[in-house]
Each structure stands twice: as structure tokens, then as C-alpha cells.
Short mmCIF file of C-alpha atoms in Angstrom, two decimals:
data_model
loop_
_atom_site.label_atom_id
_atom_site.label_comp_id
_atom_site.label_asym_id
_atom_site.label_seq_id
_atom_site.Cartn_x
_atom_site.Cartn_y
_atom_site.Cartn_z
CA UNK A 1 215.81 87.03 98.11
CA UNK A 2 211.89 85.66 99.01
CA UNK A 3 212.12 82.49 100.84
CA UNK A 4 209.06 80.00 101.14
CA UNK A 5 208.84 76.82 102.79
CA UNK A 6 207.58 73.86 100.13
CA UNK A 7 206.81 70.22 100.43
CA UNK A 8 208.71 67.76 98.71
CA UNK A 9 206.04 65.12 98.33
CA UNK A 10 206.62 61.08 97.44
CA UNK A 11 210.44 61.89 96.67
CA UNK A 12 211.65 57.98 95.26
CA UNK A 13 214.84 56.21 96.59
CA UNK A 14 216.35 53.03 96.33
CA UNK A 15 218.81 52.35 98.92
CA UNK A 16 221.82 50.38 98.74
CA UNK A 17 223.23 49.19 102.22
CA UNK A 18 224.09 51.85 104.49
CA UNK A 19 224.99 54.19 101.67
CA UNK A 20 223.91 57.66 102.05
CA UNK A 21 221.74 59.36 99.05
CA UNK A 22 221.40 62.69 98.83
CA UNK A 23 217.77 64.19 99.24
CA UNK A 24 217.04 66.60 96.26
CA UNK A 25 216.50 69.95 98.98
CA UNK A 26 217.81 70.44 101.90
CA UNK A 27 215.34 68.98 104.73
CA UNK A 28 214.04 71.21 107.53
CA UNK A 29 213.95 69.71 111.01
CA UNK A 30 210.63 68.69 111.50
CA UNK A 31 211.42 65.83 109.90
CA UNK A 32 211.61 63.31 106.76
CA UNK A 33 208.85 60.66 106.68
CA UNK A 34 209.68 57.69 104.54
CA UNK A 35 207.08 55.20 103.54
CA UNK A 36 207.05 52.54 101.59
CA UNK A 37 204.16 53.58 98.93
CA UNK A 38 203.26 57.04 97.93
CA UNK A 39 199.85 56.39 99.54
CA UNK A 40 198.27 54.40 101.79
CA UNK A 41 195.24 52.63 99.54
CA UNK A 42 192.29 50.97 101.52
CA UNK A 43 193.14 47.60 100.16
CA UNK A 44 197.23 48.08 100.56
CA UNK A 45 198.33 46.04 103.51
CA UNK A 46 201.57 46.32 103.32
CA UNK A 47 201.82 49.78 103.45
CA UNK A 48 204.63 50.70 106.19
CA UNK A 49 205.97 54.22 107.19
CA UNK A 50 209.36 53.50 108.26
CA UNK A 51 210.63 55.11 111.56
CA UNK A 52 213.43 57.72 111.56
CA UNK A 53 216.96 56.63 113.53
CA UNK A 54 215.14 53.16 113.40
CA UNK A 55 215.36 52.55 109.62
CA UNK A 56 216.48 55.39 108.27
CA UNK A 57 218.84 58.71 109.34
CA UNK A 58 218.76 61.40 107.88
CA UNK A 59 222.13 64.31 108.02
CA UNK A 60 220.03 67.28 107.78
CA UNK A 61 223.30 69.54 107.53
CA UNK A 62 224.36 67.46 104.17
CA UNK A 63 220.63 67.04 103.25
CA UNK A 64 221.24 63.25 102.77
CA UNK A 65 219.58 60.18 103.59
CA UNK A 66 220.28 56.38 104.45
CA UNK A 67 219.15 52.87 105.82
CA UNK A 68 220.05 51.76 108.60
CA UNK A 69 222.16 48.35 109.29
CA UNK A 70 219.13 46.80 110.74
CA UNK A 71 216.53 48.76 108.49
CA UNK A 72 213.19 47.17 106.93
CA UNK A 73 213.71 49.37 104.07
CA UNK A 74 214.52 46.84 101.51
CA UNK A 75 218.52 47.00 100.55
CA UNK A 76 218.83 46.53 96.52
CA UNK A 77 222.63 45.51 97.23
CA UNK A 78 220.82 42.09 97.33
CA UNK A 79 218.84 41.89 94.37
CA UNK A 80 220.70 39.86 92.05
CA UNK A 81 221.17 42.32 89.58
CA UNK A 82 223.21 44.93 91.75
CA UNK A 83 226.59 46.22 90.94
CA UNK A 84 225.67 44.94 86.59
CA UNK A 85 227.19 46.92 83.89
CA UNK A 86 225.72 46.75 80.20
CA UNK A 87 223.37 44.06 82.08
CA UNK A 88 220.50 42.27 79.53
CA UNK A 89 217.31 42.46 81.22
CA UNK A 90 215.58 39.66 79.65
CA UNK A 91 217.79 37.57 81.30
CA UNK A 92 216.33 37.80 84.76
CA UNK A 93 212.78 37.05 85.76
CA UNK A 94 212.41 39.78 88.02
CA UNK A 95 214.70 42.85 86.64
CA UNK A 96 212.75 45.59 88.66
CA UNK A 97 213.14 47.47 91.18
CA UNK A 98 209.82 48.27 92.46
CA UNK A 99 209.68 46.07 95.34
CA UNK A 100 213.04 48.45 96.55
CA UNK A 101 211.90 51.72 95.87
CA UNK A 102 210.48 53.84 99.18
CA UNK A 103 209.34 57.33 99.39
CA UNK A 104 210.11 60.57 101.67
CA UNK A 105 208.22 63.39 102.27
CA UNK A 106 209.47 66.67 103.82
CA UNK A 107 209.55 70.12 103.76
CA UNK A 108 212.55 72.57 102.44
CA UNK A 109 213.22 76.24 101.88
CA UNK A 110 212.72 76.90 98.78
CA UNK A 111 215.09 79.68 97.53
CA UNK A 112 212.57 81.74 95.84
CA UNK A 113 208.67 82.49 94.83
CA UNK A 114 208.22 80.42 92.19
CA UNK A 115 207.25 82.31 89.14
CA UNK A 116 203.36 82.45 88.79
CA UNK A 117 201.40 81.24 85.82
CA UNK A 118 201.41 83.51 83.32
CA UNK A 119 198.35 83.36 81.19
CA UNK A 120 199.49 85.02 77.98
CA UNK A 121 202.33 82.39 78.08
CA UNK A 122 199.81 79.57 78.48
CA UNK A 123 196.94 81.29 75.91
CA UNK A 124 200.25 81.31 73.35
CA UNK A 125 201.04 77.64 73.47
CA UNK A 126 197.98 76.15 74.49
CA UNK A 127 195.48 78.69 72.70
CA UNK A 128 192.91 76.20 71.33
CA UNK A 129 192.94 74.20 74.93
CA UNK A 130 193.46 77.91 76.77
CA UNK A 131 190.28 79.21 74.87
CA UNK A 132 187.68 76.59 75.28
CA UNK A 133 188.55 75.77 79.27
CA UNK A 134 187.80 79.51 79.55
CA UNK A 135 185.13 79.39 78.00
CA UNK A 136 183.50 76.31 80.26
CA UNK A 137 183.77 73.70 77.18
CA UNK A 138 185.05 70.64 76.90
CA UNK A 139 188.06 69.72 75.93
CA UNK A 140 189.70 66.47 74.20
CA UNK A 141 193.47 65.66 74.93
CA UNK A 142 195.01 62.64 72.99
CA UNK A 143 197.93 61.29 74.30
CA UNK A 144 200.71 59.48 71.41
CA UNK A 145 203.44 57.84 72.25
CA UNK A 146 205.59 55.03 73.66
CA UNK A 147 204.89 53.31 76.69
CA UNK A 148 205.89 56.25 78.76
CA UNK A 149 202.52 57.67 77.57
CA UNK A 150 201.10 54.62 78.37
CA UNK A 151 201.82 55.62 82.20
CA UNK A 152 204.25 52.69 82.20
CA UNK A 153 205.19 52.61 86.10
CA UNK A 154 202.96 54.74 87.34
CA UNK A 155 201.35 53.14 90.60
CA UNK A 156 197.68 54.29 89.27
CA UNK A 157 196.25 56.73 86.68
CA UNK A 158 196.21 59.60 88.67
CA UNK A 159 200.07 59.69 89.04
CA UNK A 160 200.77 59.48 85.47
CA UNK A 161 202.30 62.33 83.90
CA UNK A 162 199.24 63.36 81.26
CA UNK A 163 196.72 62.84 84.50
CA UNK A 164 198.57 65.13 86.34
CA UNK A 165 198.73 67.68 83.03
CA UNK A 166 194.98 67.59 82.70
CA UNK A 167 194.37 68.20 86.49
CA UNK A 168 196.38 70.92 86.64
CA UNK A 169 195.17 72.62 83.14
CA UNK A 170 191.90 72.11 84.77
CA UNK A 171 192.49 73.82 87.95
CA UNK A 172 194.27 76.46 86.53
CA UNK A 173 192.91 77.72 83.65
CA UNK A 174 189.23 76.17 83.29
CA UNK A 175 187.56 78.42 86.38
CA UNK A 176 183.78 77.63 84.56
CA UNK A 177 182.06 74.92 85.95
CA UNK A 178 181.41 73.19 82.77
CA UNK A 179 185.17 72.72 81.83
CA UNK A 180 187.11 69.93 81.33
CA UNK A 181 189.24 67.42 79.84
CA UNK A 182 188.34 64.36 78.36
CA UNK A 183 191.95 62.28 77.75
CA UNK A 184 192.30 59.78 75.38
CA UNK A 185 195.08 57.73 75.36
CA UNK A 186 196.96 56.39 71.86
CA UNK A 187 199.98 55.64 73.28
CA UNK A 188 201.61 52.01 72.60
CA UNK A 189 204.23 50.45 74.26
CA UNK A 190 207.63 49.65 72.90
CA UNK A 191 206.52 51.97 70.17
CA UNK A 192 208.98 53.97 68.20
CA UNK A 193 208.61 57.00 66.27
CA UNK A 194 207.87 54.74 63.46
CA UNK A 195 204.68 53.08 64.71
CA UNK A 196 203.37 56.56 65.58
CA UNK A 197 203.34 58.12 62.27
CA UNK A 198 202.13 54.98 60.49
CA UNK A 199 198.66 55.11 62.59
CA UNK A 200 198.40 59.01 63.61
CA UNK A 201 195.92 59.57 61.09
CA UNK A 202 193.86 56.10 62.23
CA UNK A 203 193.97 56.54 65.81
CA UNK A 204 194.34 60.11 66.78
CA UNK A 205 193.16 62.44 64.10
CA UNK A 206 189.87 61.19 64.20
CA UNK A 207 189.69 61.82 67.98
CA UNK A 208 188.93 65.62 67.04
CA UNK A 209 191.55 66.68 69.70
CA UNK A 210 192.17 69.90 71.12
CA UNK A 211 195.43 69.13 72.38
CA UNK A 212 198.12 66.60 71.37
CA UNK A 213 201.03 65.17 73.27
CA UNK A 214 203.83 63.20 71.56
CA UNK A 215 206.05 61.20 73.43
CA UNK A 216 208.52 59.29 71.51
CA UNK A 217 212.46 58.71 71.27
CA UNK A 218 213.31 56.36 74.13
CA UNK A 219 212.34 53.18 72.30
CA UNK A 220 214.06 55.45 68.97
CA UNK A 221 217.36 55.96 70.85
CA UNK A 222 217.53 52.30 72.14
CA UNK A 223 220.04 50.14 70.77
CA UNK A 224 217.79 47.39 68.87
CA UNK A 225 218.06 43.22 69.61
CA UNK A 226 219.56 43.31 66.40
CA UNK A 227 222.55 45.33 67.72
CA UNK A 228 221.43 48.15 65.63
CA UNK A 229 223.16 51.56 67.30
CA UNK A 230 219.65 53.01 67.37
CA UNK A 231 216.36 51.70 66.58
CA UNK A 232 215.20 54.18 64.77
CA UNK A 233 218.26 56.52 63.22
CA UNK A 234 218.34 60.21 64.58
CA UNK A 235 217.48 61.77 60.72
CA UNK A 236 214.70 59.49 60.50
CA UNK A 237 213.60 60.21 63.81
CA UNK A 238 213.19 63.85 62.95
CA UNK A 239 211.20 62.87 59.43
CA UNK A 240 208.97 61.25 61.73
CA UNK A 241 208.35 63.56 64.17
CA UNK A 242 208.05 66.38 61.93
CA UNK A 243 205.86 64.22 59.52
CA UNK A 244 203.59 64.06 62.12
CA UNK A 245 203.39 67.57 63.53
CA UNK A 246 202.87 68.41 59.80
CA UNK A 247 199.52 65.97 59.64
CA UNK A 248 198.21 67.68 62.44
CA UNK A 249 198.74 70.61 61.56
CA UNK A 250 196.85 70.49 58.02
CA UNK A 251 193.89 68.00 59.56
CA UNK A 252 192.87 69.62 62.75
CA UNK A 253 193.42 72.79 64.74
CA UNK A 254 194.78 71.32 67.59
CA UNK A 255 197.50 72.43 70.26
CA UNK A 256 201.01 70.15 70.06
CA UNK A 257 203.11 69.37 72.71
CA UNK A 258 205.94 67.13 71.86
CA UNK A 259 207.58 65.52 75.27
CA UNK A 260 211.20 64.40 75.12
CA UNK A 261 212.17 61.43 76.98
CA UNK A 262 213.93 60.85 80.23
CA UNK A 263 217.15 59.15 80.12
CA UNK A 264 217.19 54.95 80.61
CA UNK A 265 219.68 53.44 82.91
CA UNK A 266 222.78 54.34 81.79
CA UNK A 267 223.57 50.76 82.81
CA UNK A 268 221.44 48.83 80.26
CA UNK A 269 222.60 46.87 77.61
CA UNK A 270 220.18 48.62 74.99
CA UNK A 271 221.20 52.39 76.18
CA UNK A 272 222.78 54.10 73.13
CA UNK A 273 223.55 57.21 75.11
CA UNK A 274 222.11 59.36 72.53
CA UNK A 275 219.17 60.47 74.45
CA UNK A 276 220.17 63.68 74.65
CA UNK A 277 220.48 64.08 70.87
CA UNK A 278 217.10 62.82 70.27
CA UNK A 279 215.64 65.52 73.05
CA UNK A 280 217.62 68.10 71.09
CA UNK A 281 216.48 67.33 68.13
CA UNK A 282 212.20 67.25 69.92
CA UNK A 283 213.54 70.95 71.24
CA UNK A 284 214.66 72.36 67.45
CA UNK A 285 211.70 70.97 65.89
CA UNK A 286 209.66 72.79 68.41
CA UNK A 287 211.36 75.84 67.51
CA UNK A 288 211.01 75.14 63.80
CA UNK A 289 207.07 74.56 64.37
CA UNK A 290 206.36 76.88 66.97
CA UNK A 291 205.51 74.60 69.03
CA UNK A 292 205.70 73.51 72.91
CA UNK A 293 208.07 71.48 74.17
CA UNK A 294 207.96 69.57 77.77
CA UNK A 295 211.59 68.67 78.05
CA UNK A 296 211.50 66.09 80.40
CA UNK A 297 215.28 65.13 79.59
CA UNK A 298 216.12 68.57 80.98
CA UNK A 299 214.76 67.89 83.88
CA UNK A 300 215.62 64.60 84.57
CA UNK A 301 219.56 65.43 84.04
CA UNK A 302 219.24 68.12 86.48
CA UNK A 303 217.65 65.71 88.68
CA UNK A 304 220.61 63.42 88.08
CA UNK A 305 222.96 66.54 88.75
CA UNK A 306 221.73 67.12 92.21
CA UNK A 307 222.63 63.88 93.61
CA UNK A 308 219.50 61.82 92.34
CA UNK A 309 220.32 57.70 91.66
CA UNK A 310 219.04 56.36 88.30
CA UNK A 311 217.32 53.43 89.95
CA UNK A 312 215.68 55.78 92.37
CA UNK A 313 213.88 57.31 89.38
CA UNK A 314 213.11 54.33 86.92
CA UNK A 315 210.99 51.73 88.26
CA UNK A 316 211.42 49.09 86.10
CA UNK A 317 214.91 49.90 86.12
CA UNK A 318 215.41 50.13 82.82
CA UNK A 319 213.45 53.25 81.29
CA UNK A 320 210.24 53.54 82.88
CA UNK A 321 210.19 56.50 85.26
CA UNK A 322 208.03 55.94 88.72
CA UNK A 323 205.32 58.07 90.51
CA UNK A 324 208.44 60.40 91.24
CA UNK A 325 209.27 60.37 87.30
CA UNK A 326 205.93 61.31 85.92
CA UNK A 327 205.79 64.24 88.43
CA UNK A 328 209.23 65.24 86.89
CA UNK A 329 207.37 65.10 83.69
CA UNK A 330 205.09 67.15 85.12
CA UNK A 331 207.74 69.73 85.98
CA UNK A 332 208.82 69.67 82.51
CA UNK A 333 205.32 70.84 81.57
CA UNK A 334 205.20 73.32 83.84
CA UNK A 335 208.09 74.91 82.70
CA UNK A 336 206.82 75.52 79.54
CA UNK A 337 203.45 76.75 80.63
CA UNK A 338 205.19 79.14 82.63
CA UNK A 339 207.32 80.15 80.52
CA UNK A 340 210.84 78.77 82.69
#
């Protein structure tokens, strides 16, 4: 089997005492620098890089991770919110966990090549978007969704999820000169599936797009202040959804991507634990429509699976994924482009 060493770049934790978390690959040992933003901006002062068997030590046989007792890497066993189950977040002032979260950096082994982009794959999904970045043209990407799509978390534009997309699009399949992307973002927050189809053909039709991304079903799965089980029922959910493939499909010629959503804390009051149903339901319709599908729940739960912390993903705490996230939700593109 091929072996290649990677780096795992701006990998988020949120550390609780001395507890140890488990990294997501196994470290080599040259070393896991932790820091406390994923970059070091001109104006950040309080950007720290925290100091290995000072604040942090790392078991680089178990490929896990922890503070130390006398660490400055904040410990969210002190935030007054640790340790709540079915917790109401509109109950404290401060319910996130940003000030907690820190990020590593290292490089693994990664146990194989990863497969290359494949352009027939990419031309197939993506062949209005594929076409005209080939050809040096512009192209216009409209984001819709919740506020996910908004980049909710995200520490700047660059590190949200549909930045990232366009980038890499870009890079790899515009080579002329002249191409690019122009985004355009339509996404609301707190927005449901709902809100989406009752202004897709005010706000994002007459964009002209090339390619489309819809991003709803977290606010949709939520458990309403009402105490309804889900804000916006599952069968209605997929009227909506495929309502709105269906208007896009008759009034422009655009590319659709429909994004499923990560999974909340499984520790707030307004998680349904349907999640998964609703990304099910974003993955048939995809099949129904022939059409892409970035399943970011996917990868999330696998993320979940190898050890990762729900905190140390959502930086709000709630359902808002962090720098970390949206590069998850990058993955989940990714996936798809290349055909995974």
C-alpha cells in the first residue's frame, strides 16, 4: 500500500481539564503545534502558540492529545455551561465556545494516494461550471441556505466552506487566465427550508447562476420554541427541497449542489436527532434529480467516529461548525467531485 506524509492543518479542540482527546491521525514525531487561532492576523494580539510538555502533551503512540494541569489553553470544564444535558441556550449570555477552542497542526501518514481529480467526474456534475472555467469565462455561484451558508462561525470569508469550494474549483479546473468565480451569497440565517423556496425565484434565479448550492435542514430538523418535534416536518422538507430543484431546473441551466447539514450538539435542547433522516432524504433526492450531493453529515459522523468531541467542531456550540467544520464541508465536496 502507497504511503504519503500529509498535513493536518488548524485541526479544532476544546479541552476539558486534563482529559485526553484523540487527534483525528496519528501524529508523526516532529511534532504537534497548537495555537490558539488558525492564523496569526496583523491586528490579532492575542494570538499564542502554546508550548508542547508546557501546555499541552501529546501520546504519539495513542495519537491523543491533552492540557496540561498548569496549561494556558483555556479548560471549558469551567465555563458555566459544562457537563449540561438538553441545556437551553438562550438562557446564558455567553453559550459559546469560541473563546475555548485551540488549534493543532501536524503531519501524519496518510494510508494511501488520495484518489486524483477526475475530470469526467467533475465535467458530469458540474458541466455548466466545468465548461465555462475551461473555457476562461466567468462564472456565477449563488449560495442558498441557512446560516451555515451564511459562513456562520467561520473566523473570516476565506475559511467558509463555499470560499474554500470556489478556490479550489478555480485552481483546479479553470487553468485560463480569465476564469473565475463570482459568489453570491442568498443564504439567511435561522432559515428553514421554508423561507428558501418562498424567495428562490426573488433572490437567486435572477442572479443568472451557473452553479447553485442549497444548504438547508438543520434549522428543518430542530425542535421549534413551540416544542414542535421538527420545525419543518421531514415530508414537507422534501416538497421543499424538491420544489426548488424543480424551479431551477425549468428557469435556468444551472449546476445544483444540495449540501446536507452537520449534526448540532447532541446536547441541545432543540436537537431532534433526526439529522440524519433529513441528510438521507438531501442524498435520495439527489439520486432522484441527478444531482450532486456534498454530504457533509457523512463526514461529520465519521469525524465523530474517530474520536472527534462535538464542541471541538461547533463553535457556537450549538450547530455552527468552526474553521475546522467548513473545511469538513469542504471534504464533503470533494468527495463528490472526485467521485469518493
Amino acid at each position: 500500500m502507497s504511503e504519503m506524509i500529509k498535513q493536518q492543518r488548524a485541526e479544532s479542540f476544546v479541552f476539558v481539564g486534563e482529559e485526553a482527546l484523540k487527534l483525528r491521525y496519528k501524529p508523526l514525531r516532529q511534532g504537534v503545534v497548537v495555537r490558539s487561532h488558525v492564523v496569526k492576523e496583523i491586528t490579532n494580539d492575542e494570538h499564542v502558540i502554546f508550548k508542547e510538555h508546557v501546555d499541552y502533551v501529546v501520546d504519539y503512540e495513542r495519537g491523543v492529545i491533552s492540557r496540561t494541569s498548569n496549561s494556558r489553553i483555556p479548560d471549558w470544564s469551567l465555563h458555566p455551561m459544562f457537563g449540561l444535558k438538553r441545556f437551553d441556550h438562550t438562557l446564558y449570555a455567553d453559550y459559546s465556545n469560541q473563546a475555548y477552542t485551540v488549534y493543532a497542526q501536524y503531519d501524519y501518514i496518510a494510508d494511501r494516494y488520495e484518489r486524483e481529480a477526475d475530470p469526467q467526474i467533475a465535467s458530469s456534475i458540474l458541466p455548466r461550471t466545468w465548461s465555462k472555467l475551461q473555457a476562461g469565462a466567468q462564472v456565477t455561484y449563488t449560495v442558498l441556505g441557512d446560516s451555515i451558508s451564511t459562513g456562520g462561525e467561520a473566523s473570516a470569508e476565506q475559511w467558509t466552506y463555499f470560499n474554500r469550494l470556489s478556490r479550489y474549483l478555480c485552481e483546479q479546473y479553470g487553468p485560463s487566465a480569465g476564469s473565475g468565480i463570482t459568489l453570491l451569497n442568498k443564504a439567511i440565517g435561522g432559515e428553514t427550508s421554508k423561507g428558501g423556496l418562498a424567495r428562490i425565484e426573488r433572490d437567486v434565479i435572477p442572479t443568472r447562476p451557473d452553479l447553485v448550492t442549497i444548504g438547508y435542514g438543520m434549522n428543518d430538523q430542530s425542535i421549534s420554541a413551540a416544542g414542535q418535534v421538527s420545525a419543518v416536518p421531514l415530508p414537507q422538507f422534501v416538497e421543499n427541497m424538491e420544489t426548488m430543484i424543480k424551479l431551477l431546473r425549468e428557469q435556468t441551466s444551472c449546476d445544483i449542489i444540495l449540501v446536507t447539514p452537520c449534526s448540532p450538539n447532541p446536547d441541545w435542547q432543540r436537537t431532534s436527532g433526526r439529522t440524519v433522516d433529513y441528510a438521507a432524504a438531501l442524498c435520495e433526492l439527489g439520486i432522484r434529480y441527478n444531482v450532486g450531493v456534498a454530504d457533509a453529515y457523512a463526514v461529520w459522523e465519521a469525524e465523530l467516529a474517530a474520536g472527534k468531541t462535538p464542541g471541538s467542531l461547533l463553535l457556537n456550540n450549538i450547530n455552527h461548525p468552526n474553521d475546522y467544520g467548513h473545511e469538513l464541508y469542504l471534504q464533503a465536496f470533494l468527495k463528490l467531485l472526485h467521485g469518493k
